[in-house]
Coordinates of C-alpha atoms in Angstrom, one line a residue:
M932 CA -19.4 -5.3 -5.8
A933 CA -19.9 -6.0 -2.1
T934 CA -22.6 -8.5 -3.1
L935 CA -20.3 -10.5 -5.4
T936 CA -20.3 -13.9 -3.8
D937 CA -17.6 -16.5 -4.0
K938 CA -19.8 -18.5 -6.4
E939 CA -20.2 -15.4 -8.7
I940 CA -16.5 -14.7 -8.6
E941 CA -15.7 -18.3 -9.7
A942 CA -18.4 -18.0 -12.5
L943 CA -16.8 -14.8 -14.0
K944 CA -16.6 -15.0 -17.8
I945 CA -15.1 -12.6 -20.3
E946 CA -17.5 -11.5 -23.0
N947 CA -15.5 -8.7 -24.6
F948 CA -11.7 -8.3 -24.7
I949 CA -9.3 -5.9 -26.4
F950 CA -6.1 -4.0 -25.6
H951 CA -4.3 -1.0 -27.0
V952 CA -0.6 0.1 -26.6
V953 CA -0.2 3.3 -24.5
H954 CA 2.6 5.5 -23.1
H955 CA 5.1 4.4 -25.8
R956 CA 6.6 7.8 -26.3
A957 CA 4.4 8.7 -29.2
D958 CA 1.6 11.3 -29.5
D959 CA -1.1 8.7 -30.1
P960 CA -1.7 5.2 -28.7
I961 CA -1.4 2.2 -31.0
L962 CA -5.0 1.0 -31.6
F963 CA -6.2 -2.4 -32.6
D964 CA -9.5 -3.6 -34.1
D965 CA -9.3 -7.1 -32.5
T966 CA -7.2 -9.0 -30.0
P967 CA -8.5 -12.6 -29.9
L968 CA -8.4 -14.0 -26.3
S969 CA -7.8 -17.5 -27.5
T970 CA -7.1 -19.9 -24.5
F971 CA -5.9 -17.1 -22.2
E972 CA -9.2 -16.3 -20.4
P973 CA -8.1 -17.9 -17.1
F974 CA -5.0 -15.8 -17.0
F975 CA -6.9 -12.5 -17.2
I976 CA -9.7 -13.7 -15.0
D977 CA -7.1 -14.3 -12.3
R978 CA -5.9 -10.7 -12.8
I979 CA -9.4 -9.5 -12.3
K980 CA -9.8 -11.5 -9.1
E981 CA -6.7 -9.8 -7.8
T982 CA -8.5 -6.5 -8.3
L983 CA -11.2 -7.5 -5.9
K984 CA -8.7 -7.0 -3.1
G985 CA -8.5 -3.3 -3.9
N986 CA -10.0 -0.1 -2.5
K987 CA -13.6 1.0 -3.2
F988 CA -14.5 4.2 -5.0
S989 CA -17.5 5.6 -6.8
F990 CA -17.8 7.5 -10.0
A991 CA -18.2 11.2 -9.9
E992 CA -21.1 12.5 -12.0
I993 CA -18.7 14.1 -14.5
S994 CA -16.7 10.9 -15.1
Q995 CA -16.0 10.4 -18.8
V996 CA -15.2 6.8 -18.3
K997 CA -18.6 6.2 -16.7
A998 CA -20.3 8.1 -19.6
K999 CA -18.5 6.0 -22.2
L1000 CA -19.3 2.7 -20.5
N1001 CA -22.9 3.7 -20.1
S1002 CA -23.0 4.5 -23.8
W1003 CA -21.6 1.0 -24.5
E1004 CA -24.1 -0.6 -22.1
K1005 CA -27.0 1.2 -23.8
G1006 CA -25.9 0.0 -27.2
E1007 CA -25.2 3.6 -28.4
S1008 CA -21.6 2.8 -29.2
N1009 CA -19.8 -0.5 -30.0
F1010 CA -17.2 -2.1 -27.8
V1011 CA -14.1 -1.5 -30.0
D1012 CA -14.9 2.2 -30.5
I1013 CA -15.4 2.7 -26.8
S1014 CA -12.1 0.9 -26.0
K1015 CA -10.2 3.1 -28.5
S1016 CA -11.7 6.2 -27.0
L1017 CA -10.7 5.0 -23.5
A1018 CA -7.1 4.3 -24.7
R1019 CA -6.8 7.8 -26.3
Q1020 CA -8.0 9.3 -23.0
F1021 CA -5.6 7.2 -20.9
H1022 CA -2.7 7.9 -23.3
R1023 CA -3.3 11.6 -23.4
L1024 CA -3.1 11.9 -19.6
G1025 CA 0.2 10.1 -19.3
D1026 CA 3.7 11.7 -19.1
K1027 CA 7.3 10.5 -19.5
R1028 CA 7.3 8.8 -16.2
M1029 CA 4.7 6.3 -17.4
K1030 CA 6.1 3.0 -18.6
S1031 CA 5.0 1.7 -22.0
G1032 CA 2.3 -0.9 -21.8
V1033 CA -1.2 -1.7 -22.8
L1034 CA -4.7 -0.6 -21.6
I1035 CA -6.9 -3.7 -21.5
V1036 CA -10.7 -3.2 -21.8
I1037 CA -12.9 -6.1 -20.7
G1038 CA -16.6 -6.8 -20.5
L1039 CA -17.5 -9.5 -17.9
I1040 CA -20.6 -11.4 -16.9
T1041 CA -21.4 -13.7 -14.0
G1042 CA -25.0 -15.0 -14.0
A1043 CA -27.2 -12.0 -14.8
K1044 CA -24.6 -9.4 -13.7
K1045 CA -22.3 -7.4 -15.9
F1046 CA -19.0 -5.8 -15.0
Y1047 CA -16.3 -3.9 -16.7
S1048 CA -12.5 -4.1 -16.2
L1049 CA -9.8 -1.6 -17.1
I1050 CA -6.3 -2.8 -16.6
K1051 CA -3.0 -1.1 -17.3
Y1052 CA -0.3 -3.7 -17.9
D1053 CA 3.3 -2.5 -18.1
S1054 CA 5.6 -4.1 -20.6
E1055 CA 8.5 -5.9 -18.9
K1056 CA 11.6 -7.1 -20.6
V1057 CA 12.2 -10.8 -20.0
V1058 CA 14.8 -13.2 -21.4
T1059 CA 13.6 -16.4 -23.0
F1060 CA 15.4 -19.0 -25.1
E1061 CA 14.8 -21.4 -27.8
T1062 CA 16.8 -24.6 -28.6
K1063 CA 18.5 -25.4 -31.8
G1064 CA 19.9 -28.9 -31.4
A1065 CA 22.2 -28.7 -28.4
Q1066 CA 22.4 -24.9 -28.5
A1067 CA 20.3 -22.5 -26.5
I1068 CA 19.5 -19.2 -28.2
L1069 CA 18.7 -16.3 -25.8
Q1070 CA 15.9 -13.9 -26.9
A1071 CA 14.8 -10.6 -25.3
V1072 CA 11.0 -10.1 -25.2
T1073 CA 9.5 -6.8 -24.2
N1074 CA 5.9 -7.0 -25.3
N1075 CA 4.5 -9.6 -22.8
F1076 CA 2.1 -10.3 -20.0
T1077 CA 3.5 -11.8 -16.9
E1078 CA 2.0 -12.9 -13.6
S1079 CA 4.4 -10.6 -11.8
P1080 CA 2.4 -8.3 -9.4
K1081 CA 4.7 -5.4 -10.6
A1082 CA 3.4 -5.7 -14.2
L1083 CA -0.2 -5.1 -13.2
Q1084 CA 0.1 -1.4 -12.4
K1085 CA -3.4 -0.2 -12.4
S1086 CA -6.7 -2.1 -12.4
A1087 CA -10.3 -1.2 -12.0
L1088 CA -13.4 -3.4 -11.7
I1089 CA -16.6 -1.5 -12.4
D1090 CA -20.2 -2.2 -11.5
L1091 CA -22.4 0.3 -13.2
D1092 CA -25.6 -1.2 -11.7
S1093 CA -24.6 -0.9 -8.1
K1094 CA -26.1 1.9 -6.0
D1095 CA -23.0 4.1 -6.2
S1096 CA -21.7 2.9 -9.5
E1097 CA -19.0 1.1 -7.5
V1098 CA -15.4 0.8 -8.6
V1099 CA -12.8 -1.4 -7.0
I1100 CA -9.3 -0.2 -7.7
I1101 CA -5.7 -1.4 -7.4
D1102 CA -3.1 1.3 -8.2
K1103 CA 0.6 0.4 -7.5
M1104 CA 1.6 4.0 -7.6
S1105 CA -0.5 4.6 -4.5
R1106 CA -0.5 1.4 -2.4
S1107 CA -3.4 2.4 -0.1
G1108 CA -5.5 4.5 -2.5
I1109 CA -5.2 5.9 -5.9
S1110 CA -2.7 8.1 -7.8
D1111 CA -3.8 11.5 -9.1
F1112 CA -3.4 10.2 -12.6
F1113 CA -5.7 7.2 -12.3
K1114 CA -8.2 9.2 -10.3
E1115 CA -8.4 11.9 -13.0
F1116 CA -8.7 9.2 -15.8
L1117 CA -11.5 7.3 -14.1
G1118 CA -13.3 10.3 -12.5
V1119 CA -13.8 8.6 -9.2
E1120 CA -14.0 9.6 -5.5
R1121 CA -13.8 7.6 -2.3
L1122 CA -16.9 5.6 -1.5
R1123 CA -16.3 6.4 2.2
N1124 CA -13.9 8.8 3.9
S1125 CA -11.0 7.8 6.2
K1126 CA -13.0 8.3 9.4
E1127 CA -15.9 6.1 8.2
M1128 CA -13.5 3.4 7.1
T1129 CA -11.6 3.5 10.4
V1130 CA -14.9 3.2 12.4
D1131 CA -15.9 0.2 10.2
L1132 CA -12.5 -1.5 10.7
V1133 CA -12.7 -1.1 14.5
K1134 CA -16.2 -2.5 14.5
A1135 CA -15.2 -5.5 12.4
I1136 CA -12.2 -6.3 14.6
K1137 CA -14.3 -5.9 17.8
K1138 CA -16.9 -8.3 16.4
T1139 CA -14.1 -10.9 15.6
V1140 CA -12.6 -10.5 19.0
R1141 CA -15.9 -11.0 20.7
T1142 CA -16.4 -14.3 18.8
H1143 CA -13.0 -15.6 20.1
L1144 CA -13.0 -14.1 23.6
G1145 CA -11.9 -17.4 25.2
D1146 CA -8.9 -17.6 23.1
L1147 CA -7.5 -14.1 23.4
P1148 CA -5.5 -12.3 26.1
P1149 CA -7.3 -9.6 28.1
A1150 CA -4.9 -7.0 26.7
I1151 CA -6.4 -7.5 23.3
T1152 CA -10.1 -8.1 24.3
S1153 CA -10.2 -4.9 26.5
K1154 CA -8.3 -2.5 24.3
V1155 CA -9.2 -3.3 20.7
A1156 CA -9.7 0.2 19.4
E1157 CA -6.5 1.4 21.1
K1158 CA -4.5 -1.5 19.6
V1159 CA -5.9 -0.7 16.1
V1160 CA -4.9 2.9 16.3
E1161 CA -1.5 2.0 17.7
I1162 CA -0.7 -0.3 14.9
A1163 CA -2.1 2.0 12.2
K1164 CA 0.0 4.9 13.4
K1165 CA 3.2 2.9 12.8
R1166 CA 2.5 2.7 9.0
K1167 CA 2.2 5.5 6.5
D1168 CA -0.4 3.6 4.4
F1169 CA -3.1 1.1 5.4
E1170 CA -2.7 -2.3 3.8
V1171 CA -4.9 -5.2 4.8
D1172 CA -2.4 -8.0 4.8
E1173 CA 0.3 -5.9 6.6
F1174 CA -2.2 -4.6 9.2
F1175 CA -3.4 -8.0 10.2
T1176 CA 0.1 -9.4 10.2
D1177 CA 1.0 -6.7 12.8
F1178 CA -2.3 -7.3 14.7
L1179 CA -1.9 -11.0 14.9
A1180 CA 1.8 -10.7 15.8
S1181 CA 0.9 -8.4 18.7
M1182 CA -1.7 -11.0 19.9
A1183 CA 0.9 -13.8 19.7
K1184 CA 3.4 -11.7 21.7
M1185 CA 0.9 -11.1 24.4
K1186 CA -0.2 -14.7 24.5
S1187 CA 3.4 -15.8 25.0
E1188 CA 4.0 -13.3 27.8
R1189 CA 0.8 -14.2 29.7
P1190 CA 1.0 -17.1 32.2
L1191 CA -1.4 -19.9 31.6
T1192 CA -4.4 -20.4 33.8
K1193 CA -7.3 -22.8 33.8
N1194 CA -9.3 -20.2 31.9
W1195 CA -6.7 -19.6 29.2
K1196 CA -6.6 -21.8 26.2
A1197 CA -3.0 -22.2 24.9

């Protein structure tokens, strides 16, 4: 997944697409044989691109999801049957706290590469209207797909051909990682532990700071690691956007407090 270039991301195409209704307070999911994508491919491609911002995991050897997708890739099972099996597994692991929605199963290609996407979309009630002459008739719609970030509850983008069978995951139940439910369903584990990720983060920020030494105050350029730890400790979970907002805000504060010199670029 790390080798997916911007060009490859823009070239993503959906080859296989289907969804099934899950967590609707019944013993079994509602399964379909076909859900034509029609003209809505760009909508779902955008949801998949959102997933690329997620956290990286790898499949455990005992992962049922990995085994089922491998069976599909080898031609041992067809797409629809595999999707139904995944929906049953996903539905069985749920409980009454889970909102009704759909499990979307997608096969993707970009160039010669193939990927798989599993998305849990929650059903959200929205109010629409239709017009009859000069009258507006309100209608409640529950079964829908919206662009709301809250609706896309869980999403996994899977690369079976990568070295570690890499999985990129977004799980709204665990903002910086993965919920126990989704972890059990997918059968995944962290690609790297917290210590390794912290070391990589510090290295990346140090490299960026070195590139812009002339534009940064000494308090930042001389104490990068300390500043990263200080900011990280203030938040329970690590999130990229929030971390860099805090980091850049601290830089801006130091810049405003430091008197200008001939060597300082405002």
